[in-house]
Amino acid sequence: MSATQNSPVTETARRAKEAAAELAPLPRTARDAALLAVADALIARTDEIVAANAADIDKARAAGTPDAIVDRLTLTPERIAAIASDVRDVVALPDPVGEVVRGSTLPNGLELRQVRVPLGVVGIIYEARPNVTVDAAALCLKSGNAVLLRGSSSAYASNGALVEVLRDAVAGAGVPADAVQLVPGESRDSVRELMRARGLVDVLIPRGGASLIRSVVEESTVPVIETGVGNCHVYIDEAADLETAVAILVNSKAQRPSVCNAAETVLVHEGVAAEFLPLAVEALAEAGVTVHGDEAWQKAGAQVVPATDEDWGTEYLSYDIAAAVVPSLDAAVRHIREWSSGHTEAIVTGDTAAARRFTSLVDSTAVMVNASTRFTDGGQFGFGAEIGISTQKLHARGPMGLPELTSTKYVVTGDGHTRG
Amino acid sequence: MSATQNSPVTETARRAKEAAAELAPLPRTARDAALLAVADALIARTDEIVAANAADIDKARAAGTPDAIVDRLTLTPERIAAIASDVRDVVALPDPVGEVVRGSTLPNGLELRQVRVPLGVVGIIYEARPNVTVDAAALCLKSGNAVLLRGSSSAYASNGALVEVLRDAVAGAGVPADAVQLVPGESRDSVRELMRARGLVDVLIPRGGASLIRSVVEESTVPVIETGVGNCHVYIDEAADLETAVAILVNSKAQRPSVCNAAETVLVHEGVAAEFLPLAVEALAEAGVTVHGDEAWQKAGAQVVPATDEDWGTEYLSYDIAAAVVPSLDAAVRHIREWSSGHTEAIVTGDTAAARRFTSLVDSTAVMVNASTRFTDGGQFGFGAEIGISTQKLHARGPMGLPELTSTKYVVTGDGHTRG
């Protein structure tokens, strides 16, 4: 069940596995010291990082990359200082490792403890932003894991420089350098080898667009945590306060449309459609949002464009929203069950029974009652950090903080106990 | 990412998904009533089940199946009564669904609750014993899940009769019959289709031999929980009480050699080898165990046969054990890290520092201190039931009870909260 080839990628994974074994029993003080050394080194070696980043930027510009993407790629001294500050914030978080999750003394006197332990080797496959390189490494180190980083080839030089800084810093603090490694190679083959390194890599977390995530989920023999695809819905119930409903709808859609917890569809109970639709059409237009509506929505405003089935299934990540009128709460739930990616759905209602039914029937990572979909976020939830938002049901669901980067083991202590 | 073919298997999975949506919001009373109806029906329809089972037994006998396997396959009125009694025990267990795992009021007043919910559709692939059909269905129903059962083709008639009884009983109690379904078809193709039904099936749990589990892990796009392969080790430390050590070793190996938590290798610190090996060789011989030993063990008894590397990696599941002398605790840990399947390892020692180091360094599902490996078991751990023993790190590790058959969702309640 383990990877057998001896490619550069599997060799990297093998070294990560050895580093993970050394890292796992280290106490919090050792891991925290390594992270503080990382924060210091990022500041001290800013010039080096900015220089490497400049090479990526030149390459991106030469390739005609859009400005917004180039901006995401760019590291300035200020941004590096912010990244270092985030690392210090991670140091301050509670240590998940060693937490006793469950414990009891069994009738025969055996002492049972279920204890949090690191997962081992965590692989992160991600796109564009080089700050993820440091964030992900910091969260993995804090939780006692070795990390294999596979960033976008467009950030290869930046990521290489950052990982050099990280490796030197942790090694200087007595943590094995191989606890932080870049996956070698810029081709798709290196991703494929990482996905087949079962037995060496304990989990893969893909962060990025839907097609990246789908390909990892379908091809990986290493266990995967699916993240991020968010076709989120806002349902305006018959019993909604309409002013509140407009505010939540506009905030869910337009406060930051490019992220996974932004709303992509609004469903409105027919009982309030006549009153709500004109308000919503106006407010969405003011926020710069194009409405892709069903017939009822089209009648509510000339600027509403017709929606097709494709719209119901689309994660726009832009100033666009699909919109429909539904005959009932249950019809809204059926629509969500058919089209949602299971990330976040919101209901706006003043009716406790409607809220209870919606939260019970909707099977998504997060269900909001009278609140914006934008709150599904590790920072907003008070987790202090987030490695991603899981949209799957196994292991972790929703924003993943440090505990989600751990497994557990049972430690059972007796004094010569045998089974009769 | 969802299955697109319309084979009988995917149609079955689609019906299961619909049943799961109906089942999930049902309160405990409804699920418990269905299970009590199942227990009653198993008793009332015993003749039918025994008759179907007789057909499987005749087929197995005609195919020259060994008596021990035929015995595992056999259902008698007494065994059916015991299965029904187990179902009643499941009814009495605490309900995992709806448990608030974590909750807080956020600084902005949002009320956050992380609530246990059913996984949805659970697929179980298992071998031989038809009692698993009822056990697995009962645990899935209790935890609010629909179940797809894919038993051995040798038990096809028995499983068919049992599932008929289960479906009738739950439907009579108001739970959708399609919450319990047999995967149609006796060929490998039906297993393959089940493994590709991503989007319809939420998790697959293979229970059986190493080759079954490996093939599911490698071919499935549905998330898998690996269970059961147990190459377990007992390490006798330099500071062990040798009488205790012999008792734990013999119990770990020979109390029931055919199960995954039985020991397959014993490692002995060289400091106690001269005294311990003769005692162990004698005790193991008395228990009918063949020792496959390294040179030191071979010298300790004429009946010890030479061990090869293959022995270190073998899960015998028989009255055989691999045996080696190691120079230190750390060498024992290295051996375990190289060869163990990560199920259960035990240390026998009177030295607290040795116990602490062993439990810290060994990365297995369960680590026993001065106790038999045989205790890694949901029943022994007090979980009241067990759907299998996970040997993977994601989602669940170790014996899986009812909580391990659930996921969670976040329910977030505000009064018009938007993000600034």
Tab-separated table of N, CA, C and O in Angstrom, chain B residues 327-384:
chain	number	residue	atom	x	y	z
B	327	PRO	N	18.342	-4.583	20.679
B	327	PRO	CA	19.316	-4.040	21.633
B	327	PRO	C	18.746	-2.953	22.546
B	327	PRO	O	19.377	-2.619	23.545
B	328	SER	N	17.583	-2.399	22.215
B	328	SER	CA	17.078	-1.271	23.011
B	328	SER	C	15.605	-1.037	22.721
B	328	SER	O	15.055	-1.555	21.739
B	329	LEU	N	14.979	-0.226	23.565
B	329	LEU	CA	13.601	0.197	23.321
B	329	LEU	C	13.512	0.936	21.987
B	329	LEU	O	12.583	0.698	21.200
B	330	ASP	N	14.471	1.820	21.716
B	330	ASP	CA	14.413	2.570	20.466
B	330	ASP	C	14.514	1.646	19.253
B	330	ASP	O	13.883	1.893	18.217
B	331	ALA	N	15.293	0.571	19.388
B	331	ALA	CA	15.383	-0.386	18.284
B	331	ALA	C	14.043	-1.093	18.095
B	331	ALA	O	13.629	-1.377	16.967
B	332	ALA	N	13.362	-1.375	19.196
B	332	ALA	CA	12.026	-1.975	19.099
B	332	ALA	C	11.073	-1.020	18.375
B	332	ALA	O	10.301	-1.429	17.502
B	333	VAL	N	11.163	0.254	18.732
B	333	VAL	CA	10.296	1.250	18.074
B	333	VAL	C	10.600	1.305	16.581
B	333	VAL	O	9.686	1.360	15.745
B	334	ARG	N	11.896	1.271	16.225
B	334	ARG	CA	12.265	1.307	14.797
B	334	ARG	C	11.704	0.088	14.064
B	334	ARG	O	11.181	0.199	12.954
B	335	HIS	N	11.815	-1.089	14.703
B	335	HIS	CA	11.266	-2.307	14.088
B	335	HIS	C	9.756	-2.142	13.869
B	335	HIS	O	9.229	-2.445	12.796
B	336	ILE	N	9.086	-1.656	14.888
B	336	ILE	CA	7.627	-1.476	14.794
B	336	ILE	C	7.291	-0.463	13.696
B	336	ILE	O	6.387	-0.682	12.890
B	337	ARG	N	8.048	0.632	13.649
B	337	ARG	CA	7.762	1.644	12.637
B	337	ARG	C	7.928	1.070	11.230
B	337	ARG	O	7.205	1.420	10.311
B	338	GLU	N	8.903	0.160	11.085
B	338	GLU	CA	9.149	-0.403	9.756
B	338	GLU	C	8.084	-1.428	9.364
B	338	GLU	O	7.668	-1.482	8.214
B	339	TRP	N	7.634	-2.244	10.303
B	339	TRP	CA	6.828	-3.407	9.932
B	339	TRP	C	5.361	-3.350	10.366
B	339	TRP	O	4.523	-4.061	9.811
B	340	SER	N	5.043	-2.560	11.346
B	340	SER	CA	3.691	-2.609	11.899
B	340	SER	C	2.650	-2.089	10.918
B	340	SER	O	2.931	-1.225	10.086
B	341	SER	N	1.440	-2.600	11.036
B	341	SER	CA	0.318	-2.049	10.270
B	341	SER	C	-0.341	-0.900	11.021
B	341	SER	O	-1.358	-0.364	10.582
B	342	GLY	N	0.207	-0.543	12.190
B	342	GLY	CA	-0.322	0.602	12.925
B	342	GLY	C	-1.590	0.303	13.702
B	342	GLY	O	-2.372	1.203	13.996
B	343	HIS	N	-1.810	-0.951	14.054
B	343	HIS	CA	-3.030	-1.314	14.793
B	343	HIS	C	-2.776	-1.176	16.296
B	343	HIS	O	-3.154	-0.178	16.907
B	344	THR	N	-2.102	-2.136	16.903
B	344	THR	CA	-1.888	-2.123	18.357
B	344	THR	C	-0.498	-2.652	18.681
B	344	THR	O	-0.075	-3.664	18.125
B	345	GLU	N	0.195	-1.956	19.559
B	345	GLU	CA	1.481	-2.437	20.054
B	345	GLU	C	1.442	-2.346	21.578
B	345	GLU	O	0.838	-1.426	22.126
B	346	ALA	N	2.112	-3.305	22.218
B	346	ALA	CA	2.135	-3.323	23.680
B	346	ALA	C	3.572	-3.289	24.177
B	346	ALA	O	4.470	-3.832	23.541
B	347	ILE	N	3.779	-2.621	25.304
B	347	ILE	CA	5.055	-2.703	26.008
B	347	ILE	C	4.784	-3.321	27.369
B	347	ILE	O	3.767	-3.001	28.015
B	348	VAL	N	5.682	-4.222	27.796
B	348	VAL	CA	5.633	-4.714	29.168
B	348	VAL	C	6.865	-4.164	29.866
B	348	VAL	O	7.993	-4.429	29.434
B	349	THR	N	6.649	-3.355	30.879
B	349	THR	CA	7.769	-2.721	31.578
B	349	THR	C	7.328	-2.249	32.955
B	349	THR	O	6.148	-1.927	33.163
B	350	GLY	N	8.290	-2.195	33.880
B	350	GLY	CA	8.026	-1.602	35.185
B	350	GLY	C	8.602	-0.204	35.282
B	350	GLY	O	8.521	0.444	36.332
B	351	ASP	N	9.153	0.283	34.170
B	351	ASP	CA	9.906	1.547	34.161
B	351	ASP	C	9.031	2.643	33.550
B	351	ASP	O	8.674	2.577	32.372
B	352	THR	N	8.705	3.647	34.369
B	352	THR	CA	7.794	4.686	33.870
B	352	THR	C	8.379	5.450	32.684
B	352	THR	O	7.650	5.807	31.753
B	353	ALA	N	9.700	5.677	32.695
B	353	ALA	CA	10.307	6.423	31.587
B	353	ALA	C	10.207	5.618	30.298
B	353	ALA	O	9.941	6.171	29.219
B	354	ALA	N	10.396	4.316	30.396
B	354	ALA	CA	10.289	3.460	29.203
B	354	ALA	C	8.858	3.467	28.681
B	354	ALA	O	8.621	3.569	27.470
B	355	ALA	N	7.893	3.383	29.589
B	355	ALA	CA	6.485	3.395	29.172
B	355	ALA	C	6.147	4.707	28.464
B	355	ALA	O	5.491	4.726	27.420
B	356	ARG	N	6.634	5.804	29.036
B	356	ARG	CA	6.361	7.120	28.461
B	356	ARG	C	7.002	7.250	27.082
B	356	ARG	O	6.383	7.750	26.142
B	357	ARG	N	8.232	6.786	26.945
B	357	ARG	CA	8.919	6.911	25.659
B	357	ARG	C	8.230	6.044	24.598
B	357	ARG	O	8.028	6.467	23.465
B	358	PHE	N	7.865	4.832	24.982
B	358	PHE	CA	7.222	3.915	24.027
B	358	PHE	C	5.880	4.480	23.559
B	358	PHE	O	5.582	4.516	22.366
B	359	THR	N	5.056	4.941	24.486
B	359	THR	CA	3.731	5.460	24.096
B	359	THR	C	3.874	6.736	23.276
B	359	THR	O	3.040	7.027	22.420
B	360	SER	N	4.938	7.491	23.514
B	360	SER	CA	5.136	8.716	22.748
B	360	SER	C	5.628	8.428	21.329
B	360	SER	O	5.185	9.053	20.371
B	361	LEU	N	6.545	7.467	21.192
B	361	LEU	CA	7.179	7.251	19.886
B	361	LEU	C	6.391	6.329	18.971
B	361	LEU	O	6.500	6.424	17.751
B	362	VAL	N	5.627	5.407	19.534
B	362	VAL	CA	4.911	4.454	18.689
B	362	VAL	C	3.663	5.119	18.128
B	362	VAL	O	2.833	5.642	18.862
B	363	ASP	N	3.556	5.098	16.815
B	363	ASP	CA	2.462	5.796	16.137
B	363	ASP	C	1.448	4.763	15.637
B	363	ASP	O	1.353	4.500	14.444
B	364	SER	N	0.705	4.188	16.558
B	364	SER	CA	-0.313	3.196	16.197
B	364	SER	C	-1.643	3.605	16.808
B	364	SER	O	-1.701	4.472	17.683
B	365	THR	N	-2.677	2.970	16.327
B	365	THR	CA	-4.032	3.217	16.808
B	365	THR	C	-4.137	3.100	18.326
B	365	THR	O	-4.781	3.914	18.980
B	366	ALA	N	-3.526	2.066	18.866
B	366	ALA	CA	-3.561	1.862	20.317
B	366	ALA	C	-2.195	1.402	20.801
B	366	ALA	O	-1.524	0.613	20.135
B	367	VAL	N	-1.785	1.937	21.932
B	367	VAL	CA	-0.538	1.523	22.565
B	367	VAL	C	-0.887	1.050	23.966
B	367	VAL	O	-1.471	1.794	24.761
B	368	MET	N	-0.546	-0.217	24.245
B	368	MET	CA	-0.865	-0.827	25.540
B	368	MET	C	0.371	-0.803	26.432
B	368	MET	O	1.462	-1.136	25.976
B	369	VAL	N	0.154	-0.427	27.674
B	369	VAL	CA	1.232	-0.519	28.667
B	369	VAL	C	0.814	-1.585	29.668
B	369	VAL	O	-0.225	-1.452	30.338
B	370	ASN	N	1.587	-2.654	29.730
B	370	ASN	CA	1.308	-3.756	30.662
B	370	ASN	C	-0.119	-4.294	30.515
B	370	ASN	O	-0.811	-4.552	31.494
B	371	ALA	N	-0.526	-4.434	29.261
B	371	ALA	CA	-1.843	-5.020	28.980
B	371	ALA	C	-1.778	-5.705	27.618
B	371	ALA	O	-0.959	-5.348	26.766
B	372	SER	N	-2.648	-6.680	27.439
B	372	SER	CA	-2.678	-7.473	26.217
B	372	SER	C	-3.144	-6.637	25.027
B	372	SER	O	-4.014	-5.766	25.165
B	373	THR	N	-2.596	-6.936	23.844
B	373	THR	CA	-3.059	-6.267	22.615
B	373	THR	C	-4.536	-6.550	22.345
B	373	THR	O	-5.197	-5.787	21.638
B	374	ARG	N	-5.051	-7.620	22.905
B	374	ARG	CA	-6.423	-8.059	22.652
B	374	ARG	C	-7.476	-7.068	23.171
B	374	ARG	O	-8.663	-7.227	22.892
B	375	PHE	N	-7.040	-6.074	23.930
B	375	PHE	CA	-8.039	-5.126	24.473
B	375	PHE	C	-8.485	-4.055	23.467
B	375	PHE	O	-9.423	-3.311	23.756
B	376	THR	N	-7.812	-3.937	22.319
B	376	THR	CA	-8.247	-2.935	21.337
B	376	THR	C	-9.524	-3.420	20.667
B	376	THR	O	-9.511	-4.217	19.731
B	377	ASP	N	-10.632	-2.945	21.166
B	377	ASP	CA	-11.942	-3.495	20.789
B	377	ASP	C	-13.016	-2.537	21.322
B	377	ASP	O	-12.920	-2.080	22.465
B	378	GLY	N	-14.004	-2.234	20.492
B	378	GLY	CA	-15.056	-1.305	20.906
B	378	GLY	C	-15.778	-1.755	22.152
B	378	GLY	O	-16.095	-0.959	23.036
B	379	GLY	N	-16.037	-3.064	22.246
B	379	GLY	CA	-16.706	-3.595	23.434
B	379	GLY	C	-15.839	-3.424	24.676
B	379	GLY	O	-16.286	-2.921	25.712
B	380	GLN	N	-14.564	-3.811	24.565
B	380	GLN	CA	-13.642	-3.696	25.693
B	380	GLN	C	-13.445	-2.233	26.105
B	380	GLN	O	-13.287	-1.929	27.279
B	381	PHE	N	-13.431	-1.328	25.118
B	381	PHE	CA	-13.230	0.099	25.416
B	381	PHE	C	-14.499	0.745	25.983
B	381	PHE	O	-14.513	1.943	26.284
B	382	GLY	N	-15.583	-0.021	26.058
B	382	GLY	CA	-16.809	0.517	26.645
B	382	GLY	C	-17.663	1.302	25.672
B	382	GLY	O	-18.530	2.079	26.088
B	383	PHE	N	-17.441	1.127	24.356
B	383	PHE	CA	-18.225	1.886	23.379
B	383	PHE	C	-19.579	1.234	23.111
B	383	PHE	O	-20.430	1.824	22.453
B	384	GLY	N	-19.764	0.015	23.568
B	384	GLY	CA	-21.063	-0.633	23.452
B	384	GLY	C	-21.299	-1.271	22.097
B	384	GLY	O	-22.188	-2.100	21.942
